Short mmCIF file of C-alpha atoms and ligand atoms in Angstrom, two decimals:
data_model
loop_
_atom_site.label_atom_id
_atom_site.label_comp_id
_atom_site.label_asym_id
_atom_site.label_seq_id
_atom_site.Cartn_x
_atom_site.Cartn_y
_atom_site.Cartn_z
CA MET O 36 6.44 -22.32 -58.54
CA THR O 37 2.82 -23.08 -57.19
CA ALA O 38 1.43 -22.21 -54.14
CA ALA O 39 2.38 -25.11 -52.64
CA GLU O 40 6.26 -24.82 -53.41
CA LEU O 41 6.14 -21.14 -52.40
CA ARG O 42 4.59 -22.20 -49.01
CA ASP O 43 7.47 -25.00 -48.45
CA LEU O 44 10.14 -22.60 -49.56
CA ALA O 45 8.60 -20.23 -47.00
CA ILE O 46 8.72 -23.06 -44.29
CA ASP O 47 12.40 -23.52 -44.80
CA ILE O 48 13.34 -20.18 -44.43
CA ALA O 49 11.13 -19.41 -41.32
CA HIS O 50 12.80 -22.10 -39.59
CA GLU O 51 16.25 -20.80 -40.32
CA ALA O 52 14.95 -17.20 -39.28
CA GLY O 53 13.37 -18.88 -36.01
CA GLU O 54 16.89 -20.69 -35.25
CA LEU O 55 18.28 -17.27 -35.82
CA ALA O 56 16.23 -15.28 -33.44
CA GLN O 57 16.54 -18.44 -30.90
CA ARG O 58 20.57 -18.12 -30.58
CA ARG O 59 20.31 -14.33 -30.52
CA ARG O 60 17.61 -14.42 -27.67
CA ALA O 61 20.15 -16.99 -25.76
CA GLU O 62 23.31 -14.38 -26.38
CA GLY O 63 21.09 -11.32 -24.66
CA VAL O 64 18.84 -9.11 -26.83
CA SER O 65 19.49 -5.49 -27.13
CA ILE O 66 17.09 -2.95 -27.91
CA ALA O 67 18.30 -0.83 -31.26
CA ALA O 68 15.68 1.71 -31.49
CA SER O 69 11.89 2.98 -30.53
CA LYS O 70 9.38 3.40 -33.58
CA SER O 71 6.22 4.97 -33.62
CA THR O 72 6.23 5.24 -29.60
CA LEU O 73 8.47 4.43 -26.80
CA ALA O 74 6.93 1.06 -26.25
CA ASP O 75 7.37 0.29 -29.88
CA ILE O 76 10.42 -1.04 -29.90
CA VAL O 77 12.91 -3.25 -32.47
CA THR O 78 15.80 -5.25 -31.30
CA GLU O 79 19.10 -5.60 -33.28
CA ALA O 80 17.79 -9.17 -33.48
CA ASP O 81 14.53 -7.96 -35.42
CA ARG O 82 16.86 -6.24 -37.94
CA GLU O 83 19.33 -9.38 -38.66
CA VAL O 84 15.97 -11.78 -39.22
CA GLU O 85 14.73 -9.71 -41.84
CA ALA O 86 17.91 -9.21 -43.17
CA LEU O 87 18.57 -13.29 -43.54
CA ILE O 88 15.10 -13.67 -44.73
CA ARG O 89 15.55 -11.00 -47.27
CA ALA O 90 18.60 -12.28 -48.49
CA ARG O 91 16.85 -15.61 -48.81
CA LEU O 92 14.49 -14.46 -50.86
CA ASN O 93 16.87 -12.84 -53.19
CA ALA O 94 18.78 -15.85 -53.52
CA GLU O 95 15.78 -18.06 -54.48
CA ARG O 96 13.31 -15.42 -56.19
CA PRO O 97 15.40 -12.61 -57.32
CA GLY O 98 12.30 -10.88 -58.98
CA ASP O 99 9.88 -10.81 -55.85
CA GLY O 100 8.69 -7.69 -54.31
CA PHE O 101 9.24 -7.37 -50.58
CA LEU O 102 7.56 -5.54 -47.48
CA GLY O 103 9.36 -6.43 -44.20
CA GLU O 104 7.98 -4.87 -41.13
CA GLU O 105 11.63 -3.41 -40.45
CA THR O 106 13.14 -2.45 -43.97
CA GLY O 107 9.81 -1.76 -45.71
CA GLY O 108 9.05 -2.42 -49.27
CA GLY O 109 9.98 -2.80 -52.71
CA GLU O 110 7.37 -3.76 -55.58
CA GLY O 111 9.47 -6.68 -57.75
CA SER O 112 9.06 -7.42 -61.44
CA THR O 113 7.22 -10.83 -61.00
CA GLY O 114 3.81 -9.75 -59.35
CA ILE O 115 4.77 -11.58 -56.58
CA THR O 116 5.42 -9.95 -52.95
CA TRP O 117 6.92 -11.84 -49.70
CA VAL O 118 5.28 -9.59 -46.53
CA VAL O 119 7.45 -10.56 -43.55
CA ASP O 120 7.43 -9.61 -39.71
CA PRO O 121 10.53 -11.05 -38.69
CA ILE O 122 10.10 -11.46 -34.78
CA ASP O 123 6.04 -10.96 -34.29
CA GLY O 124 5.89 -10.43 -30.51
CA THR O 125 8.79 -8.11 -30.28
CA VAL O 126 8.19 -6.74 -26.66
CA ASN O 127 7.60 -10.63 -25.37
CA TYR O 128 10.87 -11.48 -27.12
CA ALA O 129 12.83 -8.68 -25.88
CA SER O 130 11.28 -9.29 -22.24
CA GLY O 131 12.07 -13.14 -22.58
CA ILE O 132 8.67 -14.42 -23.05
CA PRO O 133 8.59 -17.33 -25.22
CA LEU O 134 5.55 -16.40 -27.38
CA TYR O 135 7.11 -14.94 -30.45
CA ALA O 136 7.12 -16.12 -34.30
CA VAL O 137 8.74 -15.63 -37.70
CA SER O 138 5.87 -14.55 -40.06
CA ILE O 139 6.26 -14.94 -43.55
CA ALA O 140 3.83 -14.99 -46.37
CA VAL O 141 3.56 -14.36 -50.01
CA VAL O 142 1.09 -12.68 -51.85
CA GLU O 143 0.47 -11.83 -55.62
CA GLY O 144 -1.36 -8.21 -56.79
CA GLY O 145 0.81 -6.05 -54.95
CA SER O 146 1.09 -4.94 -51.27
CA ASP O 147 -2.06 -3.43 -50.87
CA PRO O 148 -3.81 -6.00 -48.17
CA ASP O 149 -7.28 -5.06 -49.64
CA ARG O 150 -6.02 -6.03 -53.23
CA TRP O 151 -3.82 -8.94 -52.71
CA THR O 152 -4.25 -12.44 -52.91
CA ALA O 153 -2.63 -14.44 -50.44
CA LEU O 154 -0.73 -17.51 -52.15
CA ALA O 155 1.47 -19.19 -48.68
CA GLY O 156 2.04 -18.43 -45.38
CA VAL O 157 3.85 -19.28 -42.47
CA VAL O 158 3.82 -18.45 -38.56
CA ARG O 159 7.07 -20.16 -36.86
CA SER O 160 7.01 -20.43 -33.40
CA PRO O 161 10.73 -21.63 -32.76
CA VAL O 162 10.58 -21.93 -28.86
CA LEU O 163 7.55 -24.16 -29.03
CA GLY O 164 8.94 -25.98 -32.47
CA GLU O 165 5.41 -25.16 -34.08
CA THR O 166 5.27 -24.50 -37.65
CA PHE O 167 1.32 -23.44 -39.01
CA SER O 168 1.52 -23.14 -42.83
CA ALA O 169 -0.90 -22.90 -45.48
CA ALA O 170 -1.01 -22.82 -49.31
CA ARG O 171 -3.67 -21.61 -51.14
CA ASP O 172 -6.76 -24.21 -51.76
CA GLU O 173 -4.50 -26.74 -49.96
CA GLY O 174 -5.38 -26.24 -46.16
CA ALA O 175 -3.78 -25.05 -43.28
CA HIS O 176 -1.19 -27.21 -41.22
CA LEU O 177 0.27 -27.71 -38.22
CA ASN O 178 3.70 -29.73 -38.15
CA GLY O 179 1.73 -31.48 -41.05
CA ALA O 180 -1.38 -31.95 -39.27
CA ARG O 181 -4.63 -30.61 -40.93
CA LEU O 182 -5.88 -27.99 -38.97
CA ARG O 183 -9.41 -26.86 -38.69
CA ILE O 184 -11.36 -23.95 -36.71
CA ALA O 185 -13.39 -24.19 -33.51
CA GLU O 186 -16.93 -23.06 -32.77
CA PRO O 187 -17.43 -21.42 -29.66
CA GLY O 188 -19.15 -23.77 -26.95
CA PRO O 189 -21.61 -23.31 -24.37
CA ALA O 190 -19.48 -21.34 -22.43
CA GLY O 191 -19.02 -18.83 -24.64
CA ALA O 192 -16.06 -17.87 -26.88
CA LEU O 193 -12.03 -17.95 -25.86
CA LEU O 194 -10.96 -15.36 -27.56
CA ALA O 195 -7.71 -13.37 -27.90
CA THR O 196 -6.83 -9.39 -28.71
CA GLY O 197 -4.05 -7.21 -28.33
CA PHE O 198 -3.39 -3.44 -27.67
CA GLY O 199 -1.54 -0.52 -29.76
CA TYR O 200 1.94 0.87 -28.75
CA ASP O 201 0.08 4.01 -28.63
CA PRO O 202 -1.05 4.68 -24.81
CA ARG O 203 -3.56 6.72 -26.11
CA THR O 204 -5.34 4.05 -28.17
CA HIS O 205 -5.72 1.85 -25.00
CA ALA O 206 -9.14 3.69 -23.31
CA GLY O 207 -10.96 2.83 -26.53
CA ASP O 208 -9.53 -0.63 -27.19
CA LEU O 209 -10.54 -1.58 -23.44
CA ALA O 210 -13.87 -0.23 -24.25
CA MET O 211 -14.13 -2.65 -26.97
CA VAL O 212 -13.00 -5.24 -25.00
CA GLY O 213 -15.87 -4.14 -22.54
CA ARG O 214 -18.35 -4.60 -25.49
CA VAL O 215 -17.13 -8.08 -26.62
CA MET O 216 -17.08 -9.75 -23.21
CA PRO O 217 -20.55 -10.67 -22.83
CA ILE O 218 -20.10 -13.37 -25.35
CA ALA O 219 -16.47 -14.33 -24.20
CA ARG O 220 -15.73 -17.16 -21.97
CA ASP O 221 -12.45 -15.69 -21.48
CA LEU O 222 -9.74 -13.38 -23.03
CA ARG O 223 -6.46 -13.89 -24.05
CA ARG O 224 -3.74 -11.36 -24.77
CA GLY O 225 -0.37 -13.21 -25.75
CA GLY O 226 1.50 -10.27 -27.29
CA SER O 227 1.69 -11.95 -30.85
CA ALA O 228 -1.07 -11.08 -33.50
CA ALA O 229 0.54 -13.53 -36.29
CA THR O 230 0.47 -16.35 -33.01
CA ASP O 231 -3.15 -15.61 -32.01
CA LEU O 232 -4.45 -15.83 -35.66
CA ALA O 233 -2.51 -19.18 -35.99
CA TYR O 234 -4.39 -20.20 -32.81
CA VAL O 235 -7.64 -19.41 -34.26
CA ALA O 236 -6.96 -22.07 -37.00
CA ALA O 237 -5.61 -24.14 -34.93
CA GLY O 238 -8.83 -24.34 -32.91
CA ARG O 239 -6.98 -22.97 -29.89
CA LEU O 240 -8.67 -20.38 -29.99
CA ASP O 241 -12.29 -19.43 -31.08
CA GLY O 242 -11.82 -16.09 -32.26
CA TYR O 243 -9.48 -12.91 -32.27
CA PHE O 244 -10.13 -9.27 -32.61
CA GLU O 245 -7.79 -6.29 -32.71
CA ARG O 246 -7.28 -2.76 -33.84
CA GLY O 247 -4.19 -1.29 -35.66
CA LEU O 248 -2.39 -4.59 -37.19
CA SER O 249 -0.14 -3.82 -39.88
CA PRO O 250 -0.14 -5.76 -42.89
CA TRP O 251 2.95 -8.14 -41.72
CA ASP O 252 1.36 -8.75 -38.63
CA PHE O 253 -1.77 -10.73 -40.14
CA ALA O 254 -0.66 -11.42 -43.85
CA ALA O 255 0.14 -14.76 -43.21
CA GLY O 256 -2.07 -15.59 -40.20
CA SER O 257 -4.93 -14.46 -42.24
CA LEU O 258 -4.31 -17.32 -44.67
CA LEU O 259 -3.93 -19.94 -42.31
CA VAL O 260 -7.51 -18.72 -40.54
CA GLN O 261 -9.13 -18.92 -44.12
CA GLU O 262 -7.78 -22.22 -45.21
CA ALA O 263 -8.40 -23.80 -41.76
CA GLY O 264 -12.39 -22.79 -42.70
CA GLY O 265 -12.81 -19.44 -41.17
CA VAL O 266 -12.86 -16.23 -41.99
CA PHE O 267 -10.47 -13.28 -41.41
CA LEU O 268 -12.15 -9.56 -41.96
CA ARG O 269 -10.97 -6.20 -41.89
CA PRO O 270 -13.92 -4.17 -42.08
CA GLU O 271 -13.41 -0.27 -43.62
CA THR O 272 -15.17 2.04 -41.43
CA ALA O 273 -14.97 5.77 -42.54
CA GLY O 274 -12.38 7.87 -40.77
CA VAL O 275 -10.80 5.01 -38.99
CA VAL O 276 -7.09 4.51 -39.05
CA ARG O 277 -6.63 1.92 -37.02
CA ARG O 278 -8.68 -0.62 -38.68
CA LEU O 279 -10.01 -3.70 -36.48
CA SER O 280 -9.08 -7.27 -37.68
CA LEU O 281 -11.39 -9.86 -36.88
CA ALA O 282 -10.96 -13.82 -36.86
CA GLY O 283 -12.78 -17.03 -36.28
CA SER O 284 -15.73 -18.68 -37.88
CA ALA O 285 -18.28 -16.91 -39.73
CA ASP O 286 -20.94 -16.52 -37.27
CA LEU O 287 -18.65 -15.40 -34.43
CA VAL O 288 -16.62 -12.71 -36.84
CA GLY O 289 -20.11 -11.29 -37.36
CA GLU O 290 -21.22 -10.90 -33.71
CA LEU O 291 -17.94 -9.70 -33.27
CA ARG O 292 -17.79 -7.34 -36.02
CA LYS O 293 -21.28 -5.93 -34.37
CA ARG O 294 -19.87 -5.58 -30.51
CA ALA O 295 -16.74 -4.13 -31.73
CA LEU O 296 -17.51 -1.66 -33.87
CA ALA O 297 -21.17 -0.26 -31.96
CA GLU O 298 -20.62 2.99 -30.77
CA GLY O 299 -20.16 2.79 -26.59
C1 LIP L 843 2.52 -7.23 -32.50
C2 LIP L 843 1.33 -7.71 -32.25
C3 LIP L 843 0.52 -7.60 -31.43
C4 LIP L 843 0.06 -6.32 -30.90
C5 LIP L 843 1.15 -5.02 -31.22
C6 LIP L 843 2.53 -5.57 -32.36
P1 LIP L 843 5.21 -6.99 -33.17
O1 LIP L 843 3.74 -6.92 -33.11
O2 LIP L 843 1.89 -8.91 -33.10
O3 LIP L 843 -0.37 -8.35 -31.31
O4 LIP L 843 -0.69 -5.65 -29.83
O5 LIP L 843 0.93 -4.03 -30.97
O6 LIP L 843 1.92 -5.00 -33.40
O7 LIP L 843 5.27 -5.38 -32.98
O8 LIP L 843 6.05 -7.48 -31.99
O9 LIP L 843 5.64 -7.33 -34.56
#
């Protein structure tokens, strides 16, 4: 399958998965468990949506690998791996805040983000009816319309960020926000990294920065940004476990990197 064909398969599955997530939300959501911390929750819907995605991929692409937030990973035999966050923005979803997304990416070269090549990605926002999609070298689109990143205006950059589930990391993350704010016109914290990255690709946000994302949070959104003419970067810093993710124009990402990583 070509990258465009993989993208179109991901779109079809993301739409079905998004409809299931919406139905379960309307029926009432139950917390299934906490993961890394009390704040890091998983709902029964997260698990059910990931199972649906996995079943569809097993049927359509039986030899491919899979890396999902809720069920982990498995290497395939084709060199192709699907990287899935069934409901990105889980806390929003569980709280009834309609900003959540199904994120599905397909990569080649294994499931290490530092080594893979992303072939296609989809971020589906079911409540808003928005499908952000990209295929390598085919551009990024929102419901079929071509996307292009934005450059910050004279008032500064409209930025988004997020905070980890571990309260012990909040002080450091807030200090990083303080170092970045002098170049910002304002800051958004939407609660879904995949959506934030899709909004950078769409030019709704100028830039994004966050520490500690998981591969499934950024796998699709990073390709959207790149195919919309932007840069997605995860600088490696010795001894740093919660790596920084950056997205935006090349100039803005360079400035964000300098400020975010400065010792404060
Ligand atoms: C979430 C991200 C969010 C981040 C949260 C969490 P989840 O993903 O989308 O931006 O700040 O810590 O990682 O857990 O909802 O799939």
